[in-house]
Coordinates of C-alpha atoms in Angstrom, one line a residue:
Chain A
X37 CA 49.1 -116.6 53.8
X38 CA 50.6 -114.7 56.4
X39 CA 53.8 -115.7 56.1
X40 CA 57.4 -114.1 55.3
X41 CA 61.1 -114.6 56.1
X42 CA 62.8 -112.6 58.6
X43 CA 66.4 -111.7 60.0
X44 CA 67.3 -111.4 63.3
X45 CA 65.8 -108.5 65.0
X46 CA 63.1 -108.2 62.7
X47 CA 59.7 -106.3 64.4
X48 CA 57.2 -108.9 64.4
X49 CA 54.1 -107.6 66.4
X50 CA 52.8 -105.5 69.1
X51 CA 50.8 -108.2 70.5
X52 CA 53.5 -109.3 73.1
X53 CA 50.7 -112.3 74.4
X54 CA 51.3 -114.1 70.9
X55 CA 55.0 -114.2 71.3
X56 CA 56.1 -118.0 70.7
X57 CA 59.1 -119.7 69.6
X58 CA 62.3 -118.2 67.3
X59 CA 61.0 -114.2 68.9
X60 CA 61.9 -112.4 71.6
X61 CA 60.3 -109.1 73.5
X62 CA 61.9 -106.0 73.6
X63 CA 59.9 -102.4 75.0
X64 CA 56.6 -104.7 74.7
X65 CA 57.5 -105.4 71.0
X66 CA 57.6 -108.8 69.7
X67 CA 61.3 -109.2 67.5
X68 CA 62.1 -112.5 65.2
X69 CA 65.3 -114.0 67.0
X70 CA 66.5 -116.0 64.0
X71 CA 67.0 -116.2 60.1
X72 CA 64.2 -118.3 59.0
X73 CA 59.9 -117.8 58.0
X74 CA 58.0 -116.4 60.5
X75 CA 54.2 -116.8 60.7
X76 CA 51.4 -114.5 62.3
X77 CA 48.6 -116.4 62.3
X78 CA 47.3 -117.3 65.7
X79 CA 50.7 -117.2 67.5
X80 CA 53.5 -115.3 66.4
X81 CA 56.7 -117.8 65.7
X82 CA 59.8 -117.6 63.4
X83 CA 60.8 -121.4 61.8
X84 CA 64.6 -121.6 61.8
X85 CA 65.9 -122.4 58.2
X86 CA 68.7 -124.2 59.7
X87 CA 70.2 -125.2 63.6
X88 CA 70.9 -127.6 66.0
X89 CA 68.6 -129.6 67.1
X90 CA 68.0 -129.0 71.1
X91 CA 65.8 -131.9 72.7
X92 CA 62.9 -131.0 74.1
X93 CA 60.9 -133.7 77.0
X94 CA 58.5 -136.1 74.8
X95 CA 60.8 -135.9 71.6
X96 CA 60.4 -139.6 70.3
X97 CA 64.4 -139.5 68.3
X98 CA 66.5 -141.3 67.2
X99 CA 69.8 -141.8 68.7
X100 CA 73.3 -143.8 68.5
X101 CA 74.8 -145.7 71.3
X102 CA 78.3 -143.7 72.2
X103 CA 79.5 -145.5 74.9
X104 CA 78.2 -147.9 77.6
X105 CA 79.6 -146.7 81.4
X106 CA 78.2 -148.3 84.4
X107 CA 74.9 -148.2 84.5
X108 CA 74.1 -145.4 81.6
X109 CA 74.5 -145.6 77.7
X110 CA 75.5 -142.7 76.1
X111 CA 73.5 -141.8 73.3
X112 CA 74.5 -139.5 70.5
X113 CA 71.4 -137.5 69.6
X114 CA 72.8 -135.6 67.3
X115 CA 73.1 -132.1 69.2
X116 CA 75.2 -130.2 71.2
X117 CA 74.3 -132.7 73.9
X118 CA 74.8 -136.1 74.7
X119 CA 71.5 -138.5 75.7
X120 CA 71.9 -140.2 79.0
X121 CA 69.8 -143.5 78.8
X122 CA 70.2 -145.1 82.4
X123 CA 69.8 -148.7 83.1
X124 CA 66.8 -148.7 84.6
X125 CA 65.3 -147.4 81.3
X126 CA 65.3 -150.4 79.7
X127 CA 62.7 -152.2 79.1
X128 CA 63.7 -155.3 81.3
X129 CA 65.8 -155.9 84.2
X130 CA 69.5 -156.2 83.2
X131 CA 72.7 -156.5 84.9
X132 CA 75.3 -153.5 84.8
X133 CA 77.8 -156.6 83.6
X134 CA 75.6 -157.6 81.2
X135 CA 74.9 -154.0 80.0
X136 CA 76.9 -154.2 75.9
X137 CA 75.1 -157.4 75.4
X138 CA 71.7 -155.5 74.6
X139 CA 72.7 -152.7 73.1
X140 CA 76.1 -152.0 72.1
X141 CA 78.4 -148.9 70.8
X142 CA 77.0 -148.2 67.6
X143 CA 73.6 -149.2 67.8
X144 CA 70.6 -147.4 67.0
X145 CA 67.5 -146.8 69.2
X146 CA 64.5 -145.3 68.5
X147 CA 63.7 -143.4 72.2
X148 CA 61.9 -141.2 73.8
X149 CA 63.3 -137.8 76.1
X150 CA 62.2 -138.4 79.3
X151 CA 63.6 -135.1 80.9
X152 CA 65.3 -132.2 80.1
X153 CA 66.6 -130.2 82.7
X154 CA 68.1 -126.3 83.1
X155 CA 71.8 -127.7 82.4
X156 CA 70.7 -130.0 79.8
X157 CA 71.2 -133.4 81.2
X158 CA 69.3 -134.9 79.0
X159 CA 67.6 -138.2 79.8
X160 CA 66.7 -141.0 77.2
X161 CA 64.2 -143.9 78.1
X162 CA 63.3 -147.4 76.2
X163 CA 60.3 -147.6 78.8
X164 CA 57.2 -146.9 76.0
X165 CA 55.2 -149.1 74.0
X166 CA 56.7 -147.0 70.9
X167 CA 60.3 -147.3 71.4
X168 CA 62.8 -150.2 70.2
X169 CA 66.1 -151.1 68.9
X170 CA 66.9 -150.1 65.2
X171 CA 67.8 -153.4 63.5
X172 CA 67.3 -153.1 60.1
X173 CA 66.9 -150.8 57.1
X174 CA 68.6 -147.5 56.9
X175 CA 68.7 -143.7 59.2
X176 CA 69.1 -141.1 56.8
X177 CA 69.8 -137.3 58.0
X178 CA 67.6 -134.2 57.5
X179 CA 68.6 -130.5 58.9
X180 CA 66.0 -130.7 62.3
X181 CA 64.1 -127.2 61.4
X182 CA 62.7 -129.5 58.5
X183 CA 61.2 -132.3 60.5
X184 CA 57.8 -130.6 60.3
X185 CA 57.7 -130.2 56.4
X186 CA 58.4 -133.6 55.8
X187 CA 55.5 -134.7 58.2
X188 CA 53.4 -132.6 56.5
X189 CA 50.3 -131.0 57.9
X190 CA 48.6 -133.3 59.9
X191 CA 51.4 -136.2 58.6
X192 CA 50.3 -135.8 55.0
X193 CA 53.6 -135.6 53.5
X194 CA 55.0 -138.9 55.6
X195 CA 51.6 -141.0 54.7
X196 CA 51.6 -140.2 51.2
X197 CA 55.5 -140.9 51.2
X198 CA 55.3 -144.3 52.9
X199 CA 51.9 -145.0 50.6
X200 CA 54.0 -144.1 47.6
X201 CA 57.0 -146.2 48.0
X202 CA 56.2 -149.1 50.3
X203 CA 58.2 -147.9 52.7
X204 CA 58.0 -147.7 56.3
X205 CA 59.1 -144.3 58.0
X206 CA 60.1 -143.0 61.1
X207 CA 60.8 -139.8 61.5
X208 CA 62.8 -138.6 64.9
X209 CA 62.2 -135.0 66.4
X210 CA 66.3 -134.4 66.0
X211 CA 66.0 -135.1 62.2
X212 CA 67.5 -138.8 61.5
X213 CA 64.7 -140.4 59.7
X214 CA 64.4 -144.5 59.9
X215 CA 63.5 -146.3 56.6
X216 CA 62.7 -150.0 56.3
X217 CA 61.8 -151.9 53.1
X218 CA 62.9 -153.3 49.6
X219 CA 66.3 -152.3 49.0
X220 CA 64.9 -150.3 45.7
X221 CA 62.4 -148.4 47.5
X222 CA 64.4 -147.5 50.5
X223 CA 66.8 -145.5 47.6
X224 CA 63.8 -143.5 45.9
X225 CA 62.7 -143.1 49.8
X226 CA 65.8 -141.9 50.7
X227 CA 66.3 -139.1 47.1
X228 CA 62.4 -137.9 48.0
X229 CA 63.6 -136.8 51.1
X230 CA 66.2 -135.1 50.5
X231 CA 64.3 -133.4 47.6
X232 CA 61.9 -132.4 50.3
X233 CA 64.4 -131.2 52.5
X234 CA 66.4 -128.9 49.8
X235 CA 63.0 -127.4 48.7
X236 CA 60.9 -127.4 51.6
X237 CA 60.9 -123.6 51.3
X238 CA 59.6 -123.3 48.0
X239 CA 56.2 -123.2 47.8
X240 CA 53.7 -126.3 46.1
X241 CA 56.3 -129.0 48.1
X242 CA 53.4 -131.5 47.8
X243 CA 52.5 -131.5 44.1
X244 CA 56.4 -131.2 43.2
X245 CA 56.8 -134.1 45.4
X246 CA 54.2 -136.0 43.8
X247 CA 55.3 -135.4 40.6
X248 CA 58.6 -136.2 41.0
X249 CA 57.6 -139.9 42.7
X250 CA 55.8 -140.7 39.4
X251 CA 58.8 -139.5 37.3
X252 CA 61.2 -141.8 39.1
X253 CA 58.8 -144.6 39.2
X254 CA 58.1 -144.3 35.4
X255 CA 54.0 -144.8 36.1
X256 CA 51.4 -142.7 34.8
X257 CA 49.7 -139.8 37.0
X258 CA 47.2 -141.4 38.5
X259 CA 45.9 -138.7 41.1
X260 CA 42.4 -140.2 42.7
X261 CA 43.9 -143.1 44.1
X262 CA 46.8 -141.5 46.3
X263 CA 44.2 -138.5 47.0
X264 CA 42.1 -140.7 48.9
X265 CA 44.4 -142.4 50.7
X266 CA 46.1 -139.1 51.7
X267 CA 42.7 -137.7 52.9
X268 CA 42.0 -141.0 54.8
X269 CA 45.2 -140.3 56.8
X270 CA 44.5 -136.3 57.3
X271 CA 40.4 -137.8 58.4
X272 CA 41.8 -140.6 61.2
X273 CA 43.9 -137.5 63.0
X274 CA 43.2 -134.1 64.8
X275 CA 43.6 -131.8 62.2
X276 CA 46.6 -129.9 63.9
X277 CA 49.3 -127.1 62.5
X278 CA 52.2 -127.7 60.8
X279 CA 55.0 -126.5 62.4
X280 CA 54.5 -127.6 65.6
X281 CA 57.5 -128.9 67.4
X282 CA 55.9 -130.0 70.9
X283 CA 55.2 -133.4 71.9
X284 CA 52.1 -132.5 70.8
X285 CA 53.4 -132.7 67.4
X286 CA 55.0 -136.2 67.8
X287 CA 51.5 -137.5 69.1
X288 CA 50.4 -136.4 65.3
X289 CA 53.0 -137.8 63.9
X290 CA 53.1 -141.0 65.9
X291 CA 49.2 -141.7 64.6
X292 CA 49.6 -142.0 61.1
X293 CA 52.9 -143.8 61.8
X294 CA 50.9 -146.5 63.6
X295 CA 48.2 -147.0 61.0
X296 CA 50.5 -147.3 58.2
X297 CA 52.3 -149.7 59.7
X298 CA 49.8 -152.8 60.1
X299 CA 49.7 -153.5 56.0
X300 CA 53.9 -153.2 56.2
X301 CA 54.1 -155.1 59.0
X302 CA 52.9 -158.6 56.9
X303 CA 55.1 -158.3 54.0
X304 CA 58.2 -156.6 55.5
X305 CA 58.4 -159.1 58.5
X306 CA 59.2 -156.5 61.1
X307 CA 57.7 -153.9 63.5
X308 CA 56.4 -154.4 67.4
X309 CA 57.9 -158.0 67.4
X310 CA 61.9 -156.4 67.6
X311 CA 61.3 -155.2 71.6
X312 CA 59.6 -159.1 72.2
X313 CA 62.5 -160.3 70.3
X314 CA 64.3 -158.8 72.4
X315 CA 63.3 -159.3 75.7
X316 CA 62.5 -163.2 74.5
X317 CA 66.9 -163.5 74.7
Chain B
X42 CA 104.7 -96.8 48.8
X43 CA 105.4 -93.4 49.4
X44 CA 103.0 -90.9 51.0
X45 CA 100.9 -89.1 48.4
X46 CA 100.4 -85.8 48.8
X47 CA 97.1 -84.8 49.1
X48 CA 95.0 -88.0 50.2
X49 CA 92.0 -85.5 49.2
X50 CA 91.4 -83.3 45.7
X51 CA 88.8 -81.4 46.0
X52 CA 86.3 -83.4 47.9
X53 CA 87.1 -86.5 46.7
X54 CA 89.7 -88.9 47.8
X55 CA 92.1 -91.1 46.0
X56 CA 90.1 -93.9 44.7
X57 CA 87.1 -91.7 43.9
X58 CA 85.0 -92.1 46.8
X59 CA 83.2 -88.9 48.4
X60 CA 84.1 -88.4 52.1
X61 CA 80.8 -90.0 53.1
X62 CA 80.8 -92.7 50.8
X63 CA 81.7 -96.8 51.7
X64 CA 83.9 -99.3 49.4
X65 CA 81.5 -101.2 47.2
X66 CA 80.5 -104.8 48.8
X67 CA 79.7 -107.7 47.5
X68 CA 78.0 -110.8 49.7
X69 CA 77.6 -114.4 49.5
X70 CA 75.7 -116.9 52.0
X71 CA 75.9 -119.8 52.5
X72 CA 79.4 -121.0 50.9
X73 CA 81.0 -123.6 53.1
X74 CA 79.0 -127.0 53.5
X75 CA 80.6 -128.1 55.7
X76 CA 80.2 -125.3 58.6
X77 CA 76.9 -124.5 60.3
X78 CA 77.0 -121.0 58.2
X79 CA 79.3 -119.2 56.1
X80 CA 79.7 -115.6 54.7
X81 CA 82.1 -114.6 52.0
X82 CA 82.5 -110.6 52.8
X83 CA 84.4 -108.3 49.7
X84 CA 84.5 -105.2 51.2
X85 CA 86.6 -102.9 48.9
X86 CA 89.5 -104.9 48.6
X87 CA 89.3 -106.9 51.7
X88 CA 88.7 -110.5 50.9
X89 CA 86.9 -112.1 54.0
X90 CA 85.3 -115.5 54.8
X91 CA 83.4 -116.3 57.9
X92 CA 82.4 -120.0 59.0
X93 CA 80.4 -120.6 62.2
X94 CA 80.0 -124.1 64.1
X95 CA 77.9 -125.2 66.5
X96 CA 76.0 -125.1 69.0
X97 CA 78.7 -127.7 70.0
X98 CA 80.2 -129.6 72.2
X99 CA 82.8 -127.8 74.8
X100 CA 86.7 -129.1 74.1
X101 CA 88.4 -128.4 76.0
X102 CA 86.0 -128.9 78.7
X103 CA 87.2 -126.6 81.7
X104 CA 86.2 -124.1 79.2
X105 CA 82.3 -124.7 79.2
X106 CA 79.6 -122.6 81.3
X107 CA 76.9 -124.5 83.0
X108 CA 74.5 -121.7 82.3
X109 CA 75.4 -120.0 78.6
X110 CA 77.2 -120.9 75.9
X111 CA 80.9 -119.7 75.1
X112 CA 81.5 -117.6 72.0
X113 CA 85.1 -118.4 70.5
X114 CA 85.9 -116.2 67.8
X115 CA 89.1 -116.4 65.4
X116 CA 90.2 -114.0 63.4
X117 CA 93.0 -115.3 61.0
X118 CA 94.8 -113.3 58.3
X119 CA 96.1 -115.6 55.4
X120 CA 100.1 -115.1 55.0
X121 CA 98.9 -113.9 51.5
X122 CA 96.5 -111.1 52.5
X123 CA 99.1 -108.6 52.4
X124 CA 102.3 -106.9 50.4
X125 CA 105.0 -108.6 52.2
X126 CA 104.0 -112.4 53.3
X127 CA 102.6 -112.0 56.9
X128 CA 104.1 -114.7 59.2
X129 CA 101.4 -117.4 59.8
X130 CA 99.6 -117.9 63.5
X131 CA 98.4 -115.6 65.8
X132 CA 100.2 -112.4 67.0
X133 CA 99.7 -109.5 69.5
X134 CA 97.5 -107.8 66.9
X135 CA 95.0 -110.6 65.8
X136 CA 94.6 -111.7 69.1
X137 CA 93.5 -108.4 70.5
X138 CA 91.4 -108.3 66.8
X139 CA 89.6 -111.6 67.9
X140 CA 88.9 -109.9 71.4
X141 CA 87.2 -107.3 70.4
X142 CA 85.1 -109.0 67.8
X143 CA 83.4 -111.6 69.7
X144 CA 82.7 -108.7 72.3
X145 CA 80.8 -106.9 69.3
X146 CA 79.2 -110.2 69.0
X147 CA 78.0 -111.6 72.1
X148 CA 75.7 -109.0 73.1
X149 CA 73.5 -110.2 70.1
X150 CA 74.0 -113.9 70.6
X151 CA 71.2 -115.6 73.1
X152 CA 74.5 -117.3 74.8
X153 CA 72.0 -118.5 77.6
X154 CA 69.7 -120.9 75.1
X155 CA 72.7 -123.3 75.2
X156 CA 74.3 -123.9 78.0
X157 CA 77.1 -125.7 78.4
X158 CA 77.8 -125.2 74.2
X159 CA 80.1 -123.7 72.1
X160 CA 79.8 -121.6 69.4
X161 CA 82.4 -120.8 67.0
X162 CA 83.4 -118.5 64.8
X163 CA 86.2 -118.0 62.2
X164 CA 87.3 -115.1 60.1
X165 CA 89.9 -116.0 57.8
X166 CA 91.3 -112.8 56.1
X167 CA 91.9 -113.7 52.5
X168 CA 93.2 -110.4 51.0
X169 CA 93.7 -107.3 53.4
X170 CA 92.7 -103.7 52.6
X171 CA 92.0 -101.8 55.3
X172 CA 89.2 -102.3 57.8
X173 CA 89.5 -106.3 57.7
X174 CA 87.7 -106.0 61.4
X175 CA 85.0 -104.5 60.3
X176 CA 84.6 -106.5 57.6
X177 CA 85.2 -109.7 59.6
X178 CA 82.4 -108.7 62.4
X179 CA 79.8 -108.0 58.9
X180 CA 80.3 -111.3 57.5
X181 CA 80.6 -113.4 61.3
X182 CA 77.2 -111.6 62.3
X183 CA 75.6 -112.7 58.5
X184 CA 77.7 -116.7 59.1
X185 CA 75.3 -116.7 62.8
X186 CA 72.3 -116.1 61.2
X187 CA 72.9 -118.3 58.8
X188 CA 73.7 -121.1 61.4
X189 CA 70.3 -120.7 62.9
X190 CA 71.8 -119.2 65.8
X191 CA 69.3 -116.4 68.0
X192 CA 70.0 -113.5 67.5
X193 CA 68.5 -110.1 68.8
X194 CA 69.9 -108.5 65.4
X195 CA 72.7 -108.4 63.3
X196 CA 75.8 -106.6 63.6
X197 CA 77.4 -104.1 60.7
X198 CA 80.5 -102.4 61.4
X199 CA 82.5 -99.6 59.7
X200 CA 85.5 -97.9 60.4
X201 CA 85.4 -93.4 60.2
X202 CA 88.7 -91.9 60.4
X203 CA 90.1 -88.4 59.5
X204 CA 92.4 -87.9 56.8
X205 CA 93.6 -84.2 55.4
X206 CA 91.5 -82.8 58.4
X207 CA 88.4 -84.3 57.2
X208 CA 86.5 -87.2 58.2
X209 CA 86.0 -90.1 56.0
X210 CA 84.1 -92.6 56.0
X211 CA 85.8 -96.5 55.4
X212 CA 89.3 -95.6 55.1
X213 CA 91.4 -97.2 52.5
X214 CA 94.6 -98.7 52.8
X215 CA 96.6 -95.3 51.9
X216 CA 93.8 -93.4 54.2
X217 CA 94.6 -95.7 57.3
X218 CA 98.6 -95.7 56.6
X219 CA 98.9 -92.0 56.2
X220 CA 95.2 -90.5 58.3
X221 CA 95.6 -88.8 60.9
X222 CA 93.0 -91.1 62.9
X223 CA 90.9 -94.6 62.4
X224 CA 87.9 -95.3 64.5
X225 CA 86.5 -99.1 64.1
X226 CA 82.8 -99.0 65.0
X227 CA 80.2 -102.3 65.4
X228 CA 76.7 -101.3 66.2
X229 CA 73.1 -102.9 65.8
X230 CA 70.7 -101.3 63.3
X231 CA 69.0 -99.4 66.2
X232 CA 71.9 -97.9 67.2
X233 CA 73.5 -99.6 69.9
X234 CA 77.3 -99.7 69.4
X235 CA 79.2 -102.9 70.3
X236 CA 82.3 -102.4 69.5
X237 CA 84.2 -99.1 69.5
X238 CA 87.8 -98.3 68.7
X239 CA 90.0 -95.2 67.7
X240 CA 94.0 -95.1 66.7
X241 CA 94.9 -91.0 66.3
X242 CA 93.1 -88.3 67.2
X243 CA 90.0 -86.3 66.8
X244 CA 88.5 -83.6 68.7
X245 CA 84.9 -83.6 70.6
X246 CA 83.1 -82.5 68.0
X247 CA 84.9 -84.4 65.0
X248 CA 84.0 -87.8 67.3
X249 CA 79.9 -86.6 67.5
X250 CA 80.2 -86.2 63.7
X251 CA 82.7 -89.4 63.1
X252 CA 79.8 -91.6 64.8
X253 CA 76.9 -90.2 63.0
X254 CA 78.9 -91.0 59.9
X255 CA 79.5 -94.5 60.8
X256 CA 75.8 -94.4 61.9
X257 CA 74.9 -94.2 58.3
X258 CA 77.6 -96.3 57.1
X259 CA 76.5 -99.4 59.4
X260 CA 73.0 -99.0 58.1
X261 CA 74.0 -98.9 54.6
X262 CA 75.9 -102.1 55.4
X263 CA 73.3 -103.3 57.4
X264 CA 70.5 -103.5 54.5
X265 CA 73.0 -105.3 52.4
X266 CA 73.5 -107.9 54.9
X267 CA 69.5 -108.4 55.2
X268 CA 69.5 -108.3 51.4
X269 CA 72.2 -111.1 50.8
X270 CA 70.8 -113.5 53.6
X271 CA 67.3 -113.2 51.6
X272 CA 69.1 -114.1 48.6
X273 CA 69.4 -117.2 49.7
X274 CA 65.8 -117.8 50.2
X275 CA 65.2 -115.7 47.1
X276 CA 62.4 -118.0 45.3
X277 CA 61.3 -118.8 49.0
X278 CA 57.1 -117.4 49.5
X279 CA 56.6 -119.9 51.7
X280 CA 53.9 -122.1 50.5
X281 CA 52.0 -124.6 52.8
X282 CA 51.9 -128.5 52.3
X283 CA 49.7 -128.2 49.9
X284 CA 46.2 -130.0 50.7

């Protein structure tokens, strides 16, 4: 695998066309710009092992009402800069007055970036079939460089996750990760996770991952079953790479998201019907 | 304490060192959890920790730039770093310390990927020996990579002086009191000096040969930093999601 960690000012490549995220270009030489694992195959990119996250347009994230003003909400979104969702966002038509009664400081949304521009304003919308308020369950943190590991290649690590401890997941592009479920499988939800994010550098993440889930459950490996179930998540998408922090990479993420989600949706009585709820007021 | 005599016997100086040689260093990343990245620095005797936060919000906000981010860098001693208790807050001298060191800083730092963001760095001086600039700019440059923060490379930096008429490399605290001349270098690992100071005197030629010195020092210092931030990763070979 070609694979390796880098520093800062590391020489990458000659091939200045391949030049992609975490590198810069210096005398037609490709350099790493930050500390983290840098990969040559295909493109040349560097994976930070920590930072900010810095929204990006088509980031589906999770973000915290701030402040209502008169006709935006401000939306913490967990980075240097604060989400502007405007009024007009919204799903429905609402009054400026009437603004706090939908969502209020300290509410979650799940939302989408609709624009990002060279100052970063950074502007939130409600307006997509995906997007709703958080209501229930529990938004845990994970550093934002680690999003990709915990979706896995082509979502394999979030659709063996959810399959494993009747969870539902949503993961946001800035790194605060929705749970919903039992109260007992939210917590084993919630320790996975943060296993995954401590060692998502050392290789074999899956198997350790498995392993651990059958430890803490107290059940018997029973490989096959998951396997398949994995595989039938990896067959329904484009097989896609990894690390791949474009909207392109949400779209992935979003897929399995959605199929998982019909068999929760029965027995955890939630799902599509919060944004009717909502608009039903 | 008085001056000693000779500060150099026969080629070697008072602690043992050779006139070429650095103060042994000793490296850990990673040590604050609740900073963005940390960097404890021993450089000889000096006692250094580095924390750095953010990208983050500008406060106050006059402060920000619509178009890069601002680099804030303080550099703190501890009113036990030194012999006699140092009077705590900034003076004249840290001040002008925290000047210079972001300047050796920000030509490395993207400062444009963030715009209206701060990034900040502290340097609290623990225990003082000499050269705690230096050793504040090694462990700051080692706390920003360690933040995530994009970087065209690290810093090292590494003070040349002259002492007895000869030039030394890293003075010492009896080499800096009593020298004849102390010259504070920063520089990237190919070469391109960021921060360049000099208290005394030293001819043309001793100044070619001073920076050639601290040429070697920096990259000395320089593989040590790449070696500790590694460290951290150490049983990292990245493996895949493993299918």
């Amino acid at each position: 695998m070609e694979k390796k960690l880098v520093i800062p000012g590391d020489f990458l490549s000659d091939d200045v066309k391949l030049a992609d995220e975490g590198t810069y270009i210096e005398d037609s030489k490709v350099f790493s710009s930050v500390f983290g694992i840098a990969s040559l195959k295909n493109q040349i990119k560097v994976v930070p092992l920590s930072g900010k996250y810095i929204p990006r347009q088509g980031d589906l994230i999770i973000g915290i009402i701030t402040e209502v003003s008169f006709s935006n909400w401000i939306v913490d979104i967990r980075s240097p800069y604060e989400g502007l969702l405007h009024i007009s966002e919204f799903p429905r038509r609402i009054d400026n007055s009437e603004m706090s009664k939908y969502l209020k400081v300290g509410d979650s949304i799940m939302t989408l970036v609709k624009d990002v521009d060279s100052i970063m304003k950074v502007e939130l919308t409600l307006n997509d079939q995906r997007l709703r308020q958080i209501k229930d369950g529990r938004v845990i943190e994970v550093t934002p460089s680690k999003v990709p590991r915990l979706i896995g290649r082509s979502g394999s690590m979030i659709a063996m996750l959810k399959n494993e401890t009747n969870c539902n997941i949503f993961i946001g592009q800035n790194g605060r990760v929705w749970l919903t479920g039992k109260e007992k499988n939210l917590d084993l939800a919630a320790r996975t996770i943060q296993k995954i994010e401590k060692e998502s550098h050392i290789p074999g993440l899956t198997d350790r991952i498995v392993k651990f889930l059958k430890e803490e459950k107290g059940i018997p490996v029973k490989g096959p079953a998951k396997r398949k179930v994995e595989k039938e998540a990896v067959k329904k998408i484009e097989p896609e790479p990894v690390q791949e922090m474009t909207s392109e990479e949400t779209a992935t993420e979003e897929t399995p998201r959605e199929e998982a989600e019909e068999p929760g949706k029965v027995e955890e009585n939630k799902s599509g019907g919060i944004l009717d709820e909502l608009l039903d007021k | 304490m008085v001056k000693p005599e000779k500060l150099i016997e026969n080629g070697i100086r008072l602690d043992g060192r050779k006139p070429d040689e650095i103060r042994p260093i000793k490296i850990k990343v990673g040590v604050l959890n609740r900073a963005d990245g940390s960097c404890y620095f021993e450089f000889g005797g000096n006692k250094v920790i580095a924390a750095v936060y953010g990208p983050r919000e500008v406060h106050p906000r006059h402060m920000q730039k619509s178009n890069s981010a601002v680099v804030r860098y303080r550099y703190n001693m501890a009113s036990f770093s030194v012999e006699d208790r140092k009077r705590p807050g900034p003076d004249r001298r840290s001040i002008e310390v925290s000047k210079v060191s972001r300047e050796a800083l920000e030509p490395v730092i993207f400062q444009e990927y963030f715009p209206r963001s701060a990034i900040d760095i502290f340097v609290e001086v623990l225990q003082a020996d000499a050269g705690t600039r230096t050793a504040g700019i090694n462990a700051a440059s080692i706390a920003l990579a360690d933040a995530g923060i994009p970087m065209k490379s690290l810093v090292s930096a590494c003070a040349v002086g002259k002492v007895d008429d000869t030039l030394v490399l890293d003075l010492n605290k009896d080499e800096d009191n009593y020298g004849q001349a102390d010259m504070p270098i920063a520089m990237t690992p190919d070469g391109n000096i960021t921060l360049l100071q000099m208290d005394g005197h030293l001819t043309r030629e001793e100044f070619k040969e001073g920076l050639e010195m601290a040429k070697k020092g920096c990259l000395m210092i320089a593989e040590m930093q790449r070696a500790a931030l590694l460290e951290k990763y150490s049983s990292l070979i990245e493996g895949e999601v493993n299918e």
